[in-house]
MMTF fields as JSON, N, C-alpha, C and O atoms, coordinates in Angstrom:
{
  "mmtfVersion": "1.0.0",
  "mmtfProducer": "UNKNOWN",
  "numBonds": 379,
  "numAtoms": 380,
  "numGroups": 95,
  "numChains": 1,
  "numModels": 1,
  "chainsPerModel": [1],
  "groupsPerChain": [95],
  "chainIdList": ["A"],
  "bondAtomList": [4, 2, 8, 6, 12, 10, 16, 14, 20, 18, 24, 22, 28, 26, 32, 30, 36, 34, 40, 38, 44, 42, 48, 46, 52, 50, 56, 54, 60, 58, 64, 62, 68, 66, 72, 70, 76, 74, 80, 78, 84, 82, 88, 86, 92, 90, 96, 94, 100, 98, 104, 102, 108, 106, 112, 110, 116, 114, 120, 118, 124, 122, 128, 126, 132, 130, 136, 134, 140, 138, 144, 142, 148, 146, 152, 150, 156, 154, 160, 158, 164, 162, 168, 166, 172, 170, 176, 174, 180, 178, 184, 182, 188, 186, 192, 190, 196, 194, 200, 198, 204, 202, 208, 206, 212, 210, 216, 214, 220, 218, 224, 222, 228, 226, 232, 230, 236, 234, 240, 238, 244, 242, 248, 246, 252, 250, 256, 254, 260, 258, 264, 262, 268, 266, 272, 270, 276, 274, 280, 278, 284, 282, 288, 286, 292, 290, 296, 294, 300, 298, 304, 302, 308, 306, 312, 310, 316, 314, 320, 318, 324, 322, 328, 326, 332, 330, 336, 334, 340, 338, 344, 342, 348, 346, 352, 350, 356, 354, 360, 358, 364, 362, 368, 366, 372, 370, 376, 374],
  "bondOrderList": [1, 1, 1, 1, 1, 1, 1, 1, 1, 1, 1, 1, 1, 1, 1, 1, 1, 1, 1, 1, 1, 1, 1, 1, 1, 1, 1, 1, 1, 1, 1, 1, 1, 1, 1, 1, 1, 1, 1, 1, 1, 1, 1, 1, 1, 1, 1, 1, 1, 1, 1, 1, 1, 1, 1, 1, 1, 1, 1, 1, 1, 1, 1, 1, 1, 1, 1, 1, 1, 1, 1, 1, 1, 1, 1, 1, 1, 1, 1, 1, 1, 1, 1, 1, 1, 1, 1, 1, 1, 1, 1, 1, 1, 1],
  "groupList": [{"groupName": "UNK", "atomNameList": ["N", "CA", "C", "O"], "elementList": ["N", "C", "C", "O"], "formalChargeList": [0, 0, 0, 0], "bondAtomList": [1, 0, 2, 1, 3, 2], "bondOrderList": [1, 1, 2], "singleLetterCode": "X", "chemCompType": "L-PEPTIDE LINKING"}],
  "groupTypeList": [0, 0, 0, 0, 0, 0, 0, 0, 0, 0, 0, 0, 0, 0, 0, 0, 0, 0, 0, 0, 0, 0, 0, 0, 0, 0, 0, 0, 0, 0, 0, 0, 0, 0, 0, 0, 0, 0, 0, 0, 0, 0, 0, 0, 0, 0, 0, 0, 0, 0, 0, 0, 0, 0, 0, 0, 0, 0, 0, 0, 0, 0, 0, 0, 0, 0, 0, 0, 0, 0, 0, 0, 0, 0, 0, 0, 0, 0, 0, 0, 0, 0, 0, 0, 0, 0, 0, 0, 0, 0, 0, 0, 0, 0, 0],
  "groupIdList": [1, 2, 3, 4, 5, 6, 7, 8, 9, 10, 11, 12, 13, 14, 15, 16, 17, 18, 19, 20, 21, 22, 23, 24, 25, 26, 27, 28, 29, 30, 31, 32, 33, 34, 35, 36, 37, 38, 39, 40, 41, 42, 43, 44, 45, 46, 47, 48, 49, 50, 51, 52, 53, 54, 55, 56, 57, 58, 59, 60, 61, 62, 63, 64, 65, 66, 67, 68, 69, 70, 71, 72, 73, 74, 75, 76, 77, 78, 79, 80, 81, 82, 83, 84, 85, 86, 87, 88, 89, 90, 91, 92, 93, 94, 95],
  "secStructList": [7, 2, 2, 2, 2, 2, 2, 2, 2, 2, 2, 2, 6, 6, 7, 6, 6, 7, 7, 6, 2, 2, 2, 2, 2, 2, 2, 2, 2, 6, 6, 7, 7, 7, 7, 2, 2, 2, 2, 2, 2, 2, 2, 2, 2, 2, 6, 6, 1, 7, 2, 2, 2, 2, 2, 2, 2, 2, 2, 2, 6, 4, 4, 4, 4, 7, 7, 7, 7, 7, 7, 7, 4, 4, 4, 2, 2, 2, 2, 2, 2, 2, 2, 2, 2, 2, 2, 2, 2, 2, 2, 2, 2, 2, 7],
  "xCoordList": [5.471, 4.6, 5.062, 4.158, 5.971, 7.105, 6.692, 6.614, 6.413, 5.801, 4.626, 4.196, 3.798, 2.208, 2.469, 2.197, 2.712, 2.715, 2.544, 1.472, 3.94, 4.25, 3.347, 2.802, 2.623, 2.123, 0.835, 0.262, 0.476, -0.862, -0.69, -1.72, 0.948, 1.21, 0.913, -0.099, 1.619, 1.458, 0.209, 0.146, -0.919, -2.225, -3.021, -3.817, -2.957, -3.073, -2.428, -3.047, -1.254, -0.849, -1.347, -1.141, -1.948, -2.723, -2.534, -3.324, -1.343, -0.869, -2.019, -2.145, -2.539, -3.505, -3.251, -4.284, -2.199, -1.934, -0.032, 0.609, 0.38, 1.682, 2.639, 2.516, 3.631, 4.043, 5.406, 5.932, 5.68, 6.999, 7.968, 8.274, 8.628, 9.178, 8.99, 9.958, 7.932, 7.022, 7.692, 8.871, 6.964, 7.611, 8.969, 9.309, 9.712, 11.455, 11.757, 12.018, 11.793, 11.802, 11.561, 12.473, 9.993, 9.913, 10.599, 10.948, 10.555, 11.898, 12.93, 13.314, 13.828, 15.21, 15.329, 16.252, 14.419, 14.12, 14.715, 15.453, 14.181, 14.531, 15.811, 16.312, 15.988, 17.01, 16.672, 17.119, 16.016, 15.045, 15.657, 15.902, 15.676, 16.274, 15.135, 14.556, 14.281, 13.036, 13.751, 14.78, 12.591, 13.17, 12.058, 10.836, 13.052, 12.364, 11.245, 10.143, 11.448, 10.548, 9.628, 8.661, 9.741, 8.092, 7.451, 6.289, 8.307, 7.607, 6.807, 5.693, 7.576, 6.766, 5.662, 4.521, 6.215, 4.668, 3.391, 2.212, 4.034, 2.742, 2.02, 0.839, 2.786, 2.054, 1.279, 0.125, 1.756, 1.054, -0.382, -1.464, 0.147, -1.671, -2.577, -3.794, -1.783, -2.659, -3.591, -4.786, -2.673, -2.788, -4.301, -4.481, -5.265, -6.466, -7.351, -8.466, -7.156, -8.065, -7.926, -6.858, -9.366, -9.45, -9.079, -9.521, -8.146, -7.432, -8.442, -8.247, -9.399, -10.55, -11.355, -11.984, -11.415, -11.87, -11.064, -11.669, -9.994, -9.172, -9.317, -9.757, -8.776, -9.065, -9.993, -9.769, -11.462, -12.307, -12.656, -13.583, -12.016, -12.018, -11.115, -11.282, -10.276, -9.392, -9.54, -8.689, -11.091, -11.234, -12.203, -11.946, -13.282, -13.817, -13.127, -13.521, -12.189, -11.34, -10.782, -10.419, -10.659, -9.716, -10.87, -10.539, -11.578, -13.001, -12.93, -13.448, -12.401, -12.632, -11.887, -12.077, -10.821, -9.392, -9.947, -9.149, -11.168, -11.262, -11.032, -10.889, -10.95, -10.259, -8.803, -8.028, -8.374, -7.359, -7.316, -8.073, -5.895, -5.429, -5.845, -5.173, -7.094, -6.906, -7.044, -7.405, -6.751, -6.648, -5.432, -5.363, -4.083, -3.274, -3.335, -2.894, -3.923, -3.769, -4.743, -4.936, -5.091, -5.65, -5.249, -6.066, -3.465, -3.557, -2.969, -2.658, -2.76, -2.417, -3.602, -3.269, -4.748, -5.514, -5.369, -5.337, -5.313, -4.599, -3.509, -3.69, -2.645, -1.56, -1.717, -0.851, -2.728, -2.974, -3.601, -3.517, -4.296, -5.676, -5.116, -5.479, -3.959, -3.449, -2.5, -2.849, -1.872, -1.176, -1.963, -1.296, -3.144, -4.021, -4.215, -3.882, -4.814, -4.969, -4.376, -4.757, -2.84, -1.609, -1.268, -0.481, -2.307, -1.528, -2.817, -2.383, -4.146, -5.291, -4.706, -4.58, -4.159, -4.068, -2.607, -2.263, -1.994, -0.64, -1.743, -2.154, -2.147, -2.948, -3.558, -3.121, -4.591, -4.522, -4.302, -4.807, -2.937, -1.557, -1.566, -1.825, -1.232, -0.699, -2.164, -1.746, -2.638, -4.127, -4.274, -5.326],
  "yCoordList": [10.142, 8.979, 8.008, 7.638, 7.64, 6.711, 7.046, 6.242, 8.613, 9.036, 8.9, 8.1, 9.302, 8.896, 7.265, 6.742, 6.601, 4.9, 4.766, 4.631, 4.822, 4.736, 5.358, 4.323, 6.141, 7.026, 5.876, 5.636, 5.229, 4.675, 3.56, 2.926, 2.73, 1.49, 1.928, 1.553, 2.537, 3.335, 2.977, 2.038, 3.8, 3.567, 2.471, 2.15, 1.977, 0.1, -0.676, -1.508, -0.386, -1.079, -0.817, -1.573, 0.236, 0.53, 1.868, 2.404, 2.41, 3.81, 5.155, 5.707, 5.441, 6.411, 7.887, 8.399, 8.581, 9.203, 9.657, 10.511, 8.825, 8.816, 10.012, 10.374, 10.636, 11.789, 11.33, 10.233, 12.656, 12.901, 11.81, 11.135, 11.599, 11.379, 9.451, 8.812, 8.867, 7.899, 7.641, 7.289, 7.804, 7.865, 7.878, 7.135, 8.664, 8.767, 7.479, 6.622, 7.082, 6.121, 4.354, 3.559, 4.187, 3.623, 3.259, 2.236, 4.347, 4.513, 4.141, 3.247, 4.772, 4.448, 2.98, 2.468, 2.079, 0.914, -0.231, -1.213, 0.31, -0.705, 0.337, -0.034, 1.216, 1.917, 2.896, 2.726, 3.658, 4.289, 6.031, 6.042, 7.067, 8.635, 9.109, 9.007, 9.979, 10.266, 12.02, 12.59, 12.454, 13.887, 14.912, 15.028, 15.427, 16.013, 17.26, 17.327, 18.232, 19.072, 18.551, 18.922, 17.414, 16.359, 15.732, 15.388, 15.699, 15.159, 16.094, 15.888, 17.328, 18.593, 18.679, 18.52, 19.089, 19.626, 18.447, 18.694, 17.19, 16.352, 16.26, 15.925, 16.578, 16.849, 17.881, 17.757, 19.532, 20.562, 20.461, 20.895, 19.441, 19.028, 18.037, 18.154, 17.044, 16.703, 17.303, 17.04, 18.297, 19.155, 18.796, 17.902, 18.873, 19.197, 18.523, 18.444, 17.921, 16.717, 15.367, 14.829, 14.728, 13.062, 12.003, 11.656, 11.757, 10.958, 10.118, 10.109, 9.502, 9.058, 8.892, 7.938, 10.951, 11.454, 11.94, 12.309, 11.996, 12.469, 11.01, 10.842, 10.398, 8.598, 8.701, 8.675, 8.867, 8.676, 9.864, 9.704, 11.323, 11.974, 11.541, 11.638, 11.121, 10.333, 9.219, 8.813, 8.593, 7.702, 8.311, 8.331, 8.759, 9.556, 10.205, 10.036, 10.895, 11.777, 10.528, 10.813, 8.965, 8.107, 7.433, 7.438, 7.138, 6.776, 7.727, 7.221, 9.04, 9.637, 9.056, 9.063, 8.491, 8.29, 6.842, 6.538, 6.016, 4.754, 3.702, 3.751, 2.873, 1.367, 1.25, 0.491, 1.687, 1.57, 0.19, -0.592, -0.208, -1.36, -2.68, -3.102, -2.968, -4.515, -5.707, -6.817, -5.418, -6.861, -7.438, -7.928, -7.676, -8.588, -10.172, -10.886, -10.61, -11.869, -13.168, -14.359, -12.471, -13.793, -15.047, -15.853, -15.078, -16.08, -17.151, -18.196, -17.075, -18.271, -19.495, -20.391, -19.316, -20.479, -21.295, -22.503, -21.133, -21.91, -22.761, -23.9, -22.262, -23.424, -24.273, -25.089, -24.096, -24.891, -26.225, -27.326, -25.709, -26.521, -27.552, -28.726, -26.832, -27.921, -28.876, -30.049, -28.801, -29.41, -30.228, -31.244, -30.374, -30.858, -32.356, -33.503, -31.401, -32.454, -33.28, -34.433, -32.783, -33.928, -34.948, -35.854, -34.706, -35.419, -36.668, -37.812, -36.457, -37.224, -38.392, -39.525, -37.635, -38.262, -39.368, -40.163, -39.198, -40.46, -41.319, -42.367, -40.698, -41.884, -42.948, -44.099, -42.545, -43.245, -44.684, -45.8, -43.73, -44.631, -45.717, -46.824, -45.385, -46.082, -47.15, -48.305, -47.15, -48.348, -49.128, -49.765],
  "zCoordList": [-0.334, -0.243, 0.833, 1.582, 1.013, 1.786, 3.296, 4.225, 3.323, 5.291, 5.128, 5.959, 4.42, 4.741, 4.435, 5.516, 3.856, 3.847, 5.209, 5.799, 5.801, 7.52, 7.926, 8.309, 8.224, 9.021, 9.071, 10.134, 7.838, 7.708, 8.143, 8.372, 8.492, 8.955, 10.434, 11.025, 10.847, 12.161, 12.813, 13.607, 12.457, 12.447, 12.244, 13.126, 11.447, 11.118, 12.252, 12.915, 12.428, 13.818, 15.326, 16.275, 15.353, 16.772, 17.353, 18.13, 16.888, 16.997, 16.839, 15.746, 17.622, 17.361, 16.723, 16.292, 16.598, 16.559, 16.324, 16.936, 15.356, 15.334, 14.771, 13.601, 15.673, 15.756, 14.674, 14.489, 14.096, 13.382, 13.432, 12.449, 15.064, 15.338, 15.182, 14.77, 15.484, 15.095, 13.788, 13.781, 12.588, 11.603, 11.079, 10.159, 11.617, 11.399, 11.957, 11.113, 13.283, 13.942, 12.896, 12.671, 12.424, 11.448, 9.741, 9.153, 9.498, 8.577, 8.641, 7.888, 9.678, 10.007, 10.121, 9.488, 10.939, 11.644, 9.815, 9.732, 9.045, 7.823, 6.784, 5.722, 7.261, 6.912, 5.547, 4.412, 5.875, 4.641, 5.94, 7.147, 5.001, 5.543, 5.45, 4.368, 6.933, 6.411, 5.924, 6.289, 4.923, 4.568, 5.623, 5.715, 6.194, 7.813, 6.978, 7.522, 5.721, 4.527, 4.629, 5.294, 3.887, 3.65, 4.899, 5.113, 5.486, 6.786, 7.462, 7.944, 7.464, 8.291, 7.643, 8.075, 5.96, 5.044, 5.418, 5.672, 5.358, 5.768, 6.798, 6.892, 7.61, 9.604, 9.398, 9.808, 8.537, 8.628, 8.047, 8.443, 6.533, 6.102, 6.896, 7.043, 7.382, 7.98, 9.299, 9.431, 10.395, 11.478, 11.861, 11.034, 12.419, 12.753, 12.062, 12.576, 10.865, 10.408, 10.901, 11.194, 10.991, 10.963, 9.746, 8.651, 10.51, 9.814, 8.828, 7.612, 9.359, 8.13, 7.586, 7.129, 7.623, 6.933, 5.84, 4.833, 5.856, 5.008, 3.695, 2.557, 4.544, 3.748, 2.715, 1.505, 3.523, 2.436, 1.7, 0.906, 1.778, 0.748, -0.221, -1.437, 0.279, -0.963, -1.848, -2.64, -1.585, -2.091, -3.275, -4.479, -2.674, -3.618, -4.689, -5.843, -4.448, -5.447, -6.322, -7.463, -5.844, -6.587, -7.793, -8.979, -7.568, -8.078, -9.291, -10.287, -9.495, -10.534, -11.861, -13.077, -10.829, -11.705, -12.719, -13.605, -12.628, -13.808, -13.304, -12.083, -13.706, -13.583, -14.453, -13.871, -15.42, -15.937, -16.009, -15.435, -17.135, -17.827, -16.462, -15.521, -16.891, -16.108, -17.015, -16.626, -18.169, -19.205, -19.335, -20.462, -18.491, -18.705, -18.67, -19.571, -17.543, -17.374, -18.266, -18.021, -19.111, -19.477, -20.428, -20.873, -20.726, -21.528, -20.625, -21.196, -19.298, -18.523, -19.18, -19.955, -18.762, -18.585, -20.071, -19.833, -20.919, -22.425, -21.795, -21.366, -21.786, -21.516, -20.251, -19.936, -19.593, -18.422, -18.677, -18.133, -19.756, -20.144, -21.028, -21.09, -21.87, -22.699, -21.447, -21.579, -20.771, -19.975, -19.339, -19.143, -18.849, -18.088, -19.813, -20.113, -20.248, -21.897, -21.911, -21.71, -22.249, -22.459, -21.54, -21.81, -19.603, -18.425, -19.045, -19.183, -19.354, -19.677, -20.299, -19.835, -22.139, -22.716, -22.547, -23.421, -21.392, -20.79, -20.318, -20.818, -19.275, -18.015, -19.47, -19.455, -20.753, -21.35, -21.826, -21.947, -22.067, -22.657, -22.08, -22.554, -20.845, -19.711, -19.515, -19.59, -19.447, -19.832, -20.601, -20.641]
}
């Protein structure tokens, strides 16, 4: 995952076409070992395809996957509301 990341920073940055070596280069740069296996296997899949086209087959395929857990955040706004309450009820006071 770590070489296609780069590979896609690569590309995002202006790089049209960023080679092996591209990548290792990037890696090394923040001190990350690229594994030269995965790197090859990933050049070989990617080989001869557009880059985004590949993208948006991947998006499609992700779309299958759901929305998954997006109900965490909602008990912030409670304690906000009471805090806001309690600043009301000083100014009050203070009157």
């Amino acid at each position: 995952m770590k070489h296609l990341a780069v590979y896609m920073l690569l590309k995002l940055g202006g790089k049209e076409a960023p080679t092996q070596e591209d990548v290792t280069t990037a890696l090394d740069a923040v001190g990350i070992e690229a594994d030269a296996e995965d790197l090859e296997r990933m050049f070989a899949q990617l080989e001869g395809k557009d880059f985004d086209e590949v993208i948006a087959a991947g998006r499609s395929k992700l779309a299958s996957f759901g929305g998954g857990g997006g109900g965490g955040g909602g008990g912030g706004g409670a304690a906000a509301g009471e805090a806001a309450g309690e600043a009301a009820e000083e100014k009050k006071e203070e009157e």
